[in-house]
CSV table of C-alpha atoms in Angstrom, one decimal:
chain,number,residue,atom,x,y,z
A,1,MET,CA,21.6,-88.9,15.4
A,2,GLN,CA,20.5,-92.1,13.5
A,3,LYS,CA,20.9,-95.4,15.2
A,4,VAL,CA,21.9,-98.8,13.8
A,5,THR,CA,21.2,-101.6,16.3
A,6,PHE,CA,22.6,-105.1,16.6
A,7,LYS,CA,21.0,-107.6,19.1
A,8,ASP,CA,22.3,-110.7,20.8
A,9,SER,CA,20.9,-112.5,23.9
A,10,THR,CA,22.4,-110.1,26.4
A,11,ALA,CA,22.9,-106.7,25.1
A,12,VAL,CA,22.1,-104.1,22.6
A,13,PHE,CA,24.9,-102.2,20.9
A,14,THR,CA,23.9,-98.9,19.4
A,15,LEU,CA,26.1,-97.1,16.9
A,16,ASP,CA,25.4,-93.4,16.2
A,17,GLU,CA,25.5,-92.1,12.7
A,18,PRO,CA,25.7,-88.3,12.2
A,19,ARG,CA,22.5,-86.5,11.5
A,20,ARG,CA,21.7,-82.9,10.9
A,21,PRO,CA,20.3,-81.1,14.0
A,22,ASP,CA,17.2,-80.0,12.0
A,23,GLU,CA,16.4,-83.7,11.4
A,24,TYR,CA,16.9,-84.7,15.0
A,25,ALA,CA,13.3,-85.4,16.1
A,26,PRO,CA,9.9,-84.1,15.1
A,27,GLY,CA,8.7,-81.4,17.5
A,28,ALA,CA,12.0,-81.3,19.4
A,29,ASN,CA,12.1,-77.5,19.3
A,30,LEU,CA,15.7,-77.3,20.4
A,31,SER,CA,16.9,-73.8,21.1
A,32,VAL,CA,20.2,-72.3,20.0
A,33,GLU,CA,21.5,-72.8,23.6
A,34,GLU,CA,20.8,-76.5,23.4
A,35,LEU,CA,22.3,-77.3,20.1
A,36,PRO,CA,25.9,-77.8,21.4
A,37,TYR,CA,24.7,-80.7,23.6
A,38,LEU,CA,23.5,-82.7,20.6
A,39,TRP,CA,27.1,-83.8,20.1
A,40,ALA,CA,28.0,-84.4,23.7
A,41,SER,CA,27.8,-88.2,24.0
A,42,PRO,CA,30.4,-90.6,22.7
A,43,PRO,CA,29.9,-92.3,19.3
A,44,LEU,CA,29.5,-95.8,20.8
A,45,ALA,CA,26.9,-96.5,23.5
A,46,VAL,CA,26.0,-99.8,25.2
A,47,SER,CA,22.6,-100.6,26.7
A,48,PHE,CA,21.7,-103.6,28.8
A,49,GLU,CA,18.0,-102.8,28.6
A,50,PRO,CA,17.0,-103.9,25.1
A,51,GLU,CA,13.4,-102.6,25.4
A,52,LYS,CA,14.5,-99.1,26.6
A,53,PRO,CA,15.7,-96.8,23.8
A,54,LEU,CA,18.8,-94.7,24.2
A,55,THR,CA,18.2,-91.0,24.3
A,56,ARG,CA,20.4,-88.0,24.4
A,57,GLU,CA,19.9,-85.7,27.4
A,58,ILE,CA,20.7,-82.1,27.6
A,59,PRO,CA,22.5,-81.3,30.8
A,60,ASP,CA,20.0,-80.3,33.5
A,61,PHE,CA,20.2,-76.6,34.6
A,62,PRO,CA,18.3,-75.5,37.8
A,63,ASP,CA,17.2,-72.2,36.0
A,64,GLY,CA,15.9,-71.1,39.4
A,65,GLY,CA,15.5,-72.0,43.0
A,66,MET,CA,17.1,-70.5,46.1
A,67,ARG,CA,20.6,-71.8,45.6
A,68,ALA,CA,20.8,-70.7,41.9
A,69,TRP,CA,19.5,-67.2,42.7
A,70,SER,CA,21.8,-66.9,45.7
A,71,VAL,CA,24.7,-67.3,43.2
A,72,VAL,CA,23.2,-64.5,41.1
A,73,ILE,CA,22.9,-62.3,44.2
A,74,GLY,CA,26.6,-63.1,44.9
A,75,ALA,CA,27.4,-62.1,41.3
A,76,LEU,CA,25.4,-58.8,41.8
A,77,PHE,CA,27.6,-58.0,44.9
A,78,MET,CA,30.7,-58.8,42.8
A,79,SER,CA,29.6,-56.6,40.0
A,80,PHE,CA,28.9,-53.8,42.5
A,81,GLY,CA,32.3,-54.0,44.0
A,82,THR,CA,34.3,-54.2,40.8
A,83,PHE,CA,32.5,-52.5,37.9
A,84,GLY,CA,30.7,-50.2,40.3
A,85,TRP,CA,34.1,-48.9,41.3
A,86,ILE,CA,35.4,-48.7,37.7
A,87,ASN,CA,32.3,-46.9,36.5
A,88,SER,CA,32.8,-44.2,39.2
A,89,PHE,CA,36.0,-42.9,37.7
A,90,GLY,CA,34.3,-39.9,36.1
A,91,VAL,CA,34.2,-38.3,39.5
A,92,PHE,CA,37.9,-38.9,40.0
A,93,GLN,CA,38.6,-37.6,36.5
A,94,THR,CA,37.1,-34.2,37.4
A,95,TYR,CA,38.7,-34.1,40.8
A,96,TYR,CA,42.2,-34.9,39.5
A,97,GLU,CA,41.9,-32.3,36.7
A,98,GLU,CA,40.8,-29.5,39.1
A,99,TYR,CA,42.6,-30.2,42.3
A,100,THR,CA,45.2,-33.0,42.4
A,101,PHE,CA,46.9,-32.9,39.0
A,102,PRO,CA,45.9,-29.6,37.3
A,103,GLU,CA,49.2,-29.7,35.3
A,104,GLN,CA,48.2,-32.9,33.6
A,105,SER,CA,46.0,-32.9,30.4
A,106,ALA,CA,42.6,-34.5,30.3
A,107,SER,CA,43.9,-37.2,28.0
A,108,ASN,CA,46.7,-38.1,30.4
A,109,ILE,CA,44.4,-38.3,33.4
A,110,SER,CA,41.9,-40.4,31.4
A,111,TRP,CA,44.6,-43.0,31.1
A,112,ILE,CA,43.9,-43.9,34.7
A,113,GLY,CA,40.3,-44.8,34.0
A,114,SER,CA,41.3,-46.4,30.6
A,115,ILE,CA,43.8,-48.7,32.3
A,116,GLN,CA,41.1,-49.7,34.8
A,117,TYR,CA,38.6,-50.4,32.0
A,118,GLY,CA,41.1,-52.4,30.0
A,119,LEU,CA,42.6,-54.4,32.8
A,120,ILE,CA,39.3,-55.5,34.3
A,121,PHE,CA,38.7,-57.5,31.1
A,122,ILE,CA,42.2,-59.0,30.6
A,123,PRO,CA,42.3,-61.6,33.6
A,124,ALA,CA,39.0,-63.2,32.4
A,125,LEU,CA,41.0,-65.5,30.1
A,126,LEU,CA,43.0,-66.8,33.1
A,127,THR,CA,40.1,-67.0,35.5
A,128,GLY,CA,37.8,-68.6,33.0
A,129,ARG,CA,40.3,-71.4,32.2
A,130,LEU,CA,41.0,-71.9,36.0
A,131,LEU,CA,37.2,-72.3,36.5
A,132,ASP,CA,37.0,-74.9,33.7
A,133,LEU,CA,39.8,-76.8,35.5
A,134,GLY,CA,38.0,-76.6,38.9
A,135,TYR,CA,40.0,-73.8,40.5
A,136,TYR,CA,37.7,-71.0,41.7
A,137,ASN,CA,37.2,-70.3,45.4
A,138,GLY,CA,40.9,-70.3,46.3
A,139,PRO,CA,42.0,-67.8,43.6
A,140,LEU,CA,38.9,-65.8,44.4
A,141,ALA,CA,39.8,-65.3,48.0
A,142,ILE,CA,43.5,-64.4,47.2
A,143,SER,CA,42.4,-61.9,44.6
A,144,SER,CA,39.9,-60.4,46.9
A,145,ALA,CA,42.6,-59.7,49.5
A,146,PHE,CA,44.8,-58.0,47.0
A,147,TYR,CA,41.9,-56.0,45.5
A,148,VAL,CA,40.8,-54.6,48.9
A,149,ALA,CA,44.4,-53.7,49.8
A,150,ALA,CA,44.8,-51.9,46.5
A,151,LEU,CA,41.6,-49.9,47.1
A,152,PHE,CA,42.9,-48.6,50.5
A,153,LEU,CA,46.3,-47.8,49.0
A,154,VAL,CA,44.7,-45.4,46.5
A,155,ALA,CA,44.1,-43.1,49.4
A,156,GLU,CA,47.8,-43.0,50.1
A,157,CYS,CA,48.9,-42.0,46.6
A,158,LYS,CA,50.7,-38.7,46.2
A,159,THR,CA,52.1,-38.6,42.7
A,160,PHE,CA,50.5,-39.2,39.3
A,161,LEU,CA,52.5,-42.3,38.7
A,162,GLN,CA,51.4,-43.7,42.0
A,163,VAL,CA,47.8,-43.2,41.1
A,164,ILE,CA,48.3,-44.8,37.7
A,165,LEU,CA,49.9,-47.9,39.3
A,166,CYS,CA,47.6,-48.2,42.2
A,167,GLN,CA,44.2,-47.0,41.0
A,168,GLY,CA,44.7,-47.8,37.3
A,169,VAL,CA,46.8,-51.0,37.3
A,170,ALA,CA,46.3,-52.7,40.7
A,171,THR,CA,42.5,-52.1,41.2
A,172,GLY,CA,41.8,-52.7,37.5
A,173,PHE,CA,43.7,-56.0,37.3
A,174,PHE,CA,42.4,-57.5,40.6
A,175,ALA,CA,38.9,-56.3,39.8
A,176,GLY,CA,39.2,-58.4,36.6
A,177,MET,CA,40.5,-61.4,38.6
A,178,LEU,CA,37.4,-61.2,40.7
A,179,PHE,CA,34.8,-60.5,38.0
A,180,GLY,CA,36.3,-62.4,35.1
A,181,SER,CA,34.7,-65.8,35.7
A,182,THR,CA,31.6,-64.5,37.4
A,183,PRO,CA,29.4,-64.7,34.2
A,184,ALA,CA,30.6,-68.3,33.6
A,185,ILE,CA,29.6,-69.2,37.2
A,186,VAL,CA,26.1,-67.9,36.6
A,187,SER,CA,26.0,-69.9,33.3
A,188,HIS,CA,26.5,-73.0,35.4
A,189,TRP,CA,23.1,-72.5,37.0
A,190,PHE,CA,21.0,-71.1,34.2
A,191,LEU,CA,20.2,-71.9,30.6
A,192,LYS,CA,16.7,-70.8,29.5
A,193,LYS,CA,16.8,-67.8,31.9
A,194,ARG,CA,20.5,-67.1,31.5
A,195,SER,CA,20.1,-63.6,30.0
A,196,GLN,CA,17.7,-62.7,32.8
A,197,ALA,CA,20.3,-63.9,35.3
A,198,PHE,CA,23.0,-61.9,33.6
A,199,GLY,CA,20.7,-58.8,33.8
A,200,VAL,CA,20.5,-59.2,37.6
A,201,LEU,CA,24.2,-59.7,37.8
A,202,ALA,CA,24.8,-56.4,35.9
A,203,ILE,CA,22.5,-54.5,38.3
A,204,GLY,CA,25.3,-54.5,40.8
A,205,SER,CA,27.5,-52.3,38.6
A,206,SER,CA,24.6,-50.0,38.0
A,207,ILE,CA,23.9,-49.6,41.7
A,208,GLY,CA,27.6,-49.2,42.4
A,209,GLY,CA,28.1,-46.7,39.6
A,210,THR,CA,25.2,-44.7,40.9
A,211,VAL,CA,25.8,-44.7,44.7
A,212,LEU,CA,29.6,-44.7,44.9
A,213,PRO,CA,30.2,-41.5,42.8
A,214,ILE,CA,27.6,-39.6,45.0
A,215,ILE,CA,29.2,-40.9,48.2
A,216,THR,CA,32.7,-40.0,46.9
A,217,GLN,CA,31.7,-36.5,45.7
A,218,GLN,CA,29.9,-35.7,48.9
A,219,LEU,CA,32.8,-36.8,51.1
A,220,PHE,CA,35.5,-35.0,49.1
A,221,GLY,CA,34.4,-31.7,50.5
A,222,LYS,CA,33.7,-32.9,54.0
A,223,VAL,CA,36.5,-35.3,55.0
A,224,GLY,CA,39.0,-34.9,52.1
A,225,PHE,CA,40.4,-37.3,49.5
A,226,LYS,CA,41.9,-39.9,51.8
A,227,TRP,CA,38.9,-40.7,53.9
A,228,SER,CA,36.6,-40.4,51.0
A,229,VAL,CA,38.5,-43.2,49.3
A,230,ARG,CA,38.7,-45.2,52.5
A,231,ALA,CA,35.0,-45.0,53.1
A,232,VAL,CA,34.3,-46.3,49.6
A,233,ALA,CA,36.8,-49.0,50.1
A,234,PHE,CA,35.0,-50.2,53.3
A,235,ILE,CA,31.7,-50.4,51.3
A,236,ILE,CA,33.3,-52.4,48.5
A,237,THR,CA,35.0,-54.7,51.0
A,238,PHE,CA,31.6,-55.7,52.4
A,239,ALA,CA,30.3,-56.5,48.9
A,240,ILE,CA,33.4,-58.6,48.0
A,241,ILE,CA,33.1,-60.6,51.2
A,242,ALA,CA,29.4,-61.3,50.5
A,243,ALA,CA,30.3,-62.4,46.9
A,244,ASN,CA,32.9,-64.8,48.2
A,245,LEU,CA,30.3,-66.4,50.5
A,246,LEU,CA,27.6,-66.8,47.8
A,247,LEU,CA,29.4,-67.6,44.6
A,248,ARG,CA,29.9,-71.3,43.9
A,249,PRO,CA,30.5,-73.3,40.7
A,250,ARG,CA,28.1,-76.2,40.0
A,251,LEU,CA,29.5,-78.2,37.1
A,252,PRO,CA,32.5,-80.6,37.5
A,253,PRO,CA,36.0,-79.7,36.2
A,254,SER,CA,36.5,-80.1,32.5
A,255,ASN,CA,40.0,-80.3,31.1
A,256,VAL,CA,39.1,-79.6,27.5
A,257,LYS,CA,41.9,-79.4,24.9
A,258,GLY,CA,43.3,-76.1,23.6
A,259,GLY,CA,45.2,-74.7,26.6
A,260,LEU,CA,44.7,-71.3,28.1
A,261,PHE,CA,43.8,-69.6,24.9
A,262,ASP,CA,41.9,-71.7,22.4
A,263,TRP,CA,42.7,-70.2,19.0
A,264,SER,CA,40.4,-72.7,17.3
A,265,ALA,CA,37.4,-70.9,18.8
A,266,PHE,CA,38.1,-68.0,16.3
A,267,LYS,CA,37.6,-70.4,13.4
A,268,ASN,CA,34.0,-69.9,14.2
A,269,PRO,CA,33.3,-66.7,12.1
A,270,ALA,CA,30.4,-65.8,14.4
A,271,TYR,CA,32.6,-65.9,17.5
A,272,ALA,CA,35.4,-63.9,15.8
A,273,CYS,CA,33.0,-61.3,14.6
A,274,CYS,CA,31.3,-61.0,18.0
A,275,VAL,CA,34.7,-60.3,19.7
A,276,LEU,CA,35.5,-57.7,17.0
A,277,ALA,CA,32.1,-56.1,17.5
A,278,TYR,CA,32.6,-55.8,21.2
A,279,ASN,CA,36.0,-54.2,20.8
A,280,VAL,CA,34.8,-51.6,18.3
A,281,SER,CA,31.8,-50.7,20.4
A,282,LEU,CA,33.9,-50.3,23.5
A,283,LEU,CA,36.1,-47.7,21.7
A,284,GLY,CA,33.2,-45.3,22.2
A,285,LEU,CA,30.9,-46.8,24.7
A,286,TYR,CA,32.5,-45.4,27.9
A,287,VAL,CA,33.5,-42.1,26.5
A,288,PRO,CA,30.4,-40.1,27.4
A,289,LEU,CA,30.3,-41.7,30.9
A,290,ILE,CA,33.8,-40.3,31.6
A,291,TYR,CA,33.2,-36.9,30.1
A,292,LEU,CA,29.6,-36.2,31.0
A,293,ASP,CA,30.6,-34.2,34.1
A,294,LEU,CA,33.2,-32.1,32.3
A,295,SER,CA,31.0,-31.4,29.3
A,296,GLY,CA,28.3,-30.1,31.7
A,297,GLN,CA,30.8,-27.8,33.4
A,298,ALA,CA,32.2,-26.6,30.1
A,299,ALA,CA,28.7,-25.6,29.2
A,300,GLY,CA,28.5,-23.4,32.3
A,301,PHE,CA,26.5,-25.6,34.7
A,302,SER,CA,27.4,-25.9,38.4
A,303,PRO,CA,29.8,-28.7,39.4
A,304,ASN,CA,27.4,-29.4,42.2
A,305,PHE,CA,24.9,-30.6,39.5
A,306,THR,CA,27.1,-32.0,36.8
A,307,PHE,CA,28.8,-34.7,38.9
A,308,TYR,CA,25.3,-36.2,39.3
A,309,LEU,CA,25.1,-36.8,35.5
A,310,ILE,CA,27.4,-39.9,36.1
A,311,SER,CA,25.1,-41.2,38.7
A,312,ILE,CA,22.0,-40.5,36.6
A,313,ALA,CA,23.5,-42.4,33.6
A,314,ASN,CA,24.6,-45.3,35.9
A,315,GLY,CA,21.2,-45.3,37.6
A,316,ALA,CA,19.4,-45.4,34.3
A,317,SER,CA,21.5,-48.3,33.2
A,318,LEU,CA,19.6,-50.4,35.8
A,319,ILE,CA,16.6,-50.2,33.4
A,320,GLY,CA,18.6,-51.4,30.5
A,321,ARG,CA,20.2,-54.2,32.4
A,322,LEU,CA,16.9,-55.6,33.8
A,323,SER,CA,14.8,-55.1,30.6
A,324,SER,CA,17.5,-56.4,28.3
A,325,GLY,CA,17.8,-59.7,30.3
A,326,ILE,CA,14.0,-60.3,30.1
A,327,LEU,CA,13.8,-59.4,26.4
A,328,ALA,CA,16.9,-61.5,25.5
A,329,ASP,CA,15.5,-64.6,27.0
A,330,ARG,CA,12.4,-64.1,24.8
A,331,PHE,CA,13.7,-62.7,21.6
A,332,GLY,CA,17.4,-63.6,21.7
A,333,ALA,CA,20.5,-61.9,23.1
A,334,LEU,CA,21.8,-60.3,19.9
A,335,ASN,CA,18.2,-59.4,18.8
A,336,THR,CA,18.1,-57.4,22.0
A,337,LEU,CA,21.6,-56.1,22.0
A,338,ILE,CA,21.6,-54.6,18.5
A,339,PRO,CA,18.8,-52.1,19.0
A,340,PHE,CA,20.0,-51.1,22.4
A,341,THR,CA,23.5,-50.5,20.9
A,342,LEU,CA,22.0,-48.4,18.1
A,343,ILE,CA,20.2,-46.3,20.7
A,344,GLY,CA,23.5,-45.8,22.5
A,345,ALA,CA,25.1,-44.6,19.3
A,346,VAL,CA,22.3,-42.1,18.7
A,347,ALA,CA,22.6,-40.8,22.3
A,348,SER,CA,26.4,-40.4,21.9
A,349,PHE,CA,25.9,-38.4,18.8
A,350,ALA,CA,23.3,-36.2,20.6
A,351,TRP,CA,25.2,-35.7,23.8
A,352,PRO,CA,27.4,-32.7,22.9
A,353,TYR,CA,24.4,-30.9,21.5
A,354,ALA,CA,22.3,-31.5,24.6
A,355,THR,CA,24.4,-29.3,26.8
A,356,SER,CA,22.4,-26.2,26.0
A,357,ASN,CA,20.1,-26.8,28.9
A,358,ILE,CA,19.8,-29.1,31.9
A,359,PRO,CA,16.7,-31.1,30.9
A,360,SER,CA,18.0,-32.2,27.6
A,361,LEU,CA,21.4,-33.2,29.1
A,362,VAL,CA,19.5,-35.3,31.7
A,363,VAL,CA,17.4,-37.0,29.1
A,364,VAL,CA,20.4,-37.9,27.0
A,365,SER,CA,22.2,-39.2,30.1
A,366,VAL,CA,19.2,-41.4,30.9
A,367,ILE,CA,18.9,-42.8,27.3
A,368,TYR,CA,22.6,-43.3,27.1
A,369,GLY,CA,22.6,-45.1,30.5
A,370,CYS,CA,19.8,-47.5,29.5
A,371,ALA,CA,21.7,-48.4,26.3
A,372,THR,CA,25.0,-49.0,27.9
A,373,GLY,CA,23.4,-51.0,30.7
A,374,ALA,CA,21.9,-53.4,28.2
A,375,PHE,CA,25.2,-53.7,26.4
A,376,VAL,CA,27.2,-54.6,29.6
A,377,SER,CA,24.4,-57.0,30.7
A,378,LEU,CA,24.4,-59.0,27.5
A,379,ILE,CA,28.2,-59.2,26.9
A,380,PRO,CA,28.5,-62.8,28.0
A,381,SER,CA,25.3,-64.0,26.3
A,382,ALA,CA,26.5,-64.4,22.7
A,383,PRO,CA,29.9,-66.1,23.5
A,384,ALA,CA,28.0,-68.5,25.9
A,385,ARG,CA,25.7,-69.5,23.1
A,386,LEU,CA,28.5,-70.2,20.6
A,387,GLY,CA,29.6,-73.5,22.0
A,388,GLY,CA,29.0,-76.0,24.8
A,389,MET,CA,29.4,-75.7,28.6
A,390,SER,CA,32.6,-77.8,28.8
A,391,ASP,CA,34.7,-74.8,28.0
A,392,ALA,CA,32.2,-71.9,28.6
A,393,GLY,CA,34.5,-70.3,31.1
A,394,ARG,CA,37.4,-70.2,28.7
A,395,ARG,CA,35.2,-69.0,25.8
A,396,ILE,CA,33.6,-66.2,27.7
A,397,GLY,CA,36.9,-65.3,29.3
A,398,MET,CA,38.6,-65.1,25.9
A,399,ALA,CA,35.9,-62.7,24.6
A,400,ILE,CA,36.1,-60.5,27.7
A,401,THR,CA,39.9,-60.5,27.7
A,402,CYS,CA,40.0,-59.4,24.0
A,403,MET,CA,37.6,-56.5,24.8
A,404,ALA,CA,40.4,-54.9,26.8
A,405,PHE,CA,41.8,-53.4,23.6
A,406,GLY,CA,38.7,-51.4,22.9
A,407,ALA,CA,38.0,-50.5,26.5
A,408,THR,CA,41.6,-49.2,27.0
A,409,GLY,CA,42.0,-47.2,23.8
A,410,GLY,CA,38.6,-45.4,23.7
A,411,PRO,CA,38.9,-42.7,26.4
A,412,PRO,CA,42.4,-41.6,25.6
A,413,LEU,CA,41.5,-41.3,21.9
A,414,ALA,CA,38.5,-39.2,23.0
A,415,GLY,CA,40.8,-37.1,25.2
A,416,VAL,CA,43.1,-36.4,22.3
A,417,ILE,CA,40.2,-35.4,20.1
A,418,ARG,CA,38.9,-33.1,22.8
A,419,THR,CA,42.3,-31.4,23.2
A,420,LYS,CA,42.8,-30.9,19.4
A,421,SER,CA,39.2,-29.7,18.8
A,422,GLY,CA,38.8,-27.7,22.0
A,423,GLY,CA,35.3,-29.0,22.7
A,424,PHE,CA,33.1,-32.1,22.8
A,425,ASP,CA,31.3,-32.0,19.4
A,426,ASP,CA,33.9,-34.1,17.7
A,427,VAL,CA,34.2,-36.4,20.7
A,428,GLY,CA,30.5,-37.2,20.4
A,429,LEU,CA,30.9,-37.8,16.6
A,430,TYR,CA,33.8,-40.2,17.4
A,431,SER,CA,32.0,-42.0,20.1
A,432,GLY,CA,28.7,-42.4,18.2
A,433,GLY,CA,30.5,-43.4,15.0
A,434,VAL,CA,32.4,-46.3,16.5
A,435,ILE,CA,29.4,-47.6,18.5
A,436,LEU,CA,27.4,-47.5,15.2
A,437,LEU,CA,30.1,-49.5,13.5
A,438,GLY,CA,30.0,-52.0,16.4
A,439,CYS,CA,26.2,-52.3,16.0
A,440,ILE,CA,26.7,-53.2,12.3
A,441,LEU,CA,29.3,-55.9,13.2
A,442,LEU,CA,26.8,-57.3,15.8
A,443,ALA,CA,24.2,-57.7,13.0
A,444,ILE,CA,26.8,-59.5,10.9
A,445,THR,CA,27.5,-61.8,13.9
A,446,ARG,CA,23.9,-62.8,14.1
A,447,TYR,CA,23.8,-63.6,10.4
A,448,LEU,CA,27.0,-65.7,10.7
A,449,ALA,CA,25.5,-67.6,13.7
A,450,LEU,CA,22.1,-68.3,12.1
A,451,GLY,CA,22.9,-68.3,8.4
A,452,LYS,CA,20.1,-65.8,7.8
A,453,TRP,CA,19.3,-62.3,8.7
A,454,VAL,CA,16.1,-63.0,10.6
A,455,GLY,CA,15.8,-65.4,13.5
A,456,LYS,CA,16.2,-65.8,17.3
A,457,PHE,CA,19.8,-65.4,18.6
């Protein structure tokens, strides 16, 4: 910004004139994350120190320290207790098909998981806006109580409709109420290391998606369905309590204009394309995770082995979550997300053809898990960079809420394709194809954000 100064005997009045960010100051080296703060101060500033120049300061982020990282650990616990549960549905899909609801089609049963995947994203719009207004810990505690109650009620379900309402709707929605604003909370504490912090956050869902299916599967045969679900519910309850104790916002409330849903955000072509890219990618991203177990059994492998494929994929996602956060802070979020998403598309294409032997199926599961782990880890990064921190909660929340369409529609569509085709070859083509299209849209998002095809973003 260029300054025009008028002096008198007591004060200096400094008027700001607009100036392009690239003309700001020689050697300023402002990053993409810092650009929104160039426009943060008011157009008229008054200084009573004539010899001291006025400067614009970018809000100070701790970017480390015990308090900041304790918030990230709390976010990890929250991710474990919410997405870890959601990512475990593949075990329930197989159990319901074989034992509880054999009269239901695979597509019908997959709606339980799809509703979970969809509803966990929808409340982010509400929780993000509440966070911006300063309401966080109260809604968090109330939602935690309802979520834990819903988990224990899953064990009492007897009919298909009850399972849809309890496991699909109730746990999905309240998991979303808990997780929706968690990325924005982490954004309060980190800027330059934000993607790395998001990577640690996402580790929780990887650990949960690895450990919880194994525990559930092992307990099914020993203590039955009810106590298997109850045991998992007790573990998740501990994680949710820990998250409640550690998660705290840092920035003051900000009642920015626009209401609950700020349509003007979509006037930014990069933001609109980013949300579209996320939706398209999610139409195929979770399909292999749900059907890995069944595809292995259809190929003739023992169920005692195939259920581990879900845990293998979720465990491998830990690599993608950690590495993507580190790489994104260095090279840019989308510069990291695009190649990982491309790898996920290739793995999805290869998945049905890897069922000829166990080693190839395990390798594809590992590669697929790494790619999806990176995608999930970096979901908040691009929306967080496409604006300032005053409405970061709402902007990230809107993006996550809009993702519900892709997350909900993908698995049932795959189930219909499987039923019509009688196998998984066409399912793999569908999954890989939509992920590839999402990858292309992510590349376009980067171009729209930077105005060029090459650069850090």
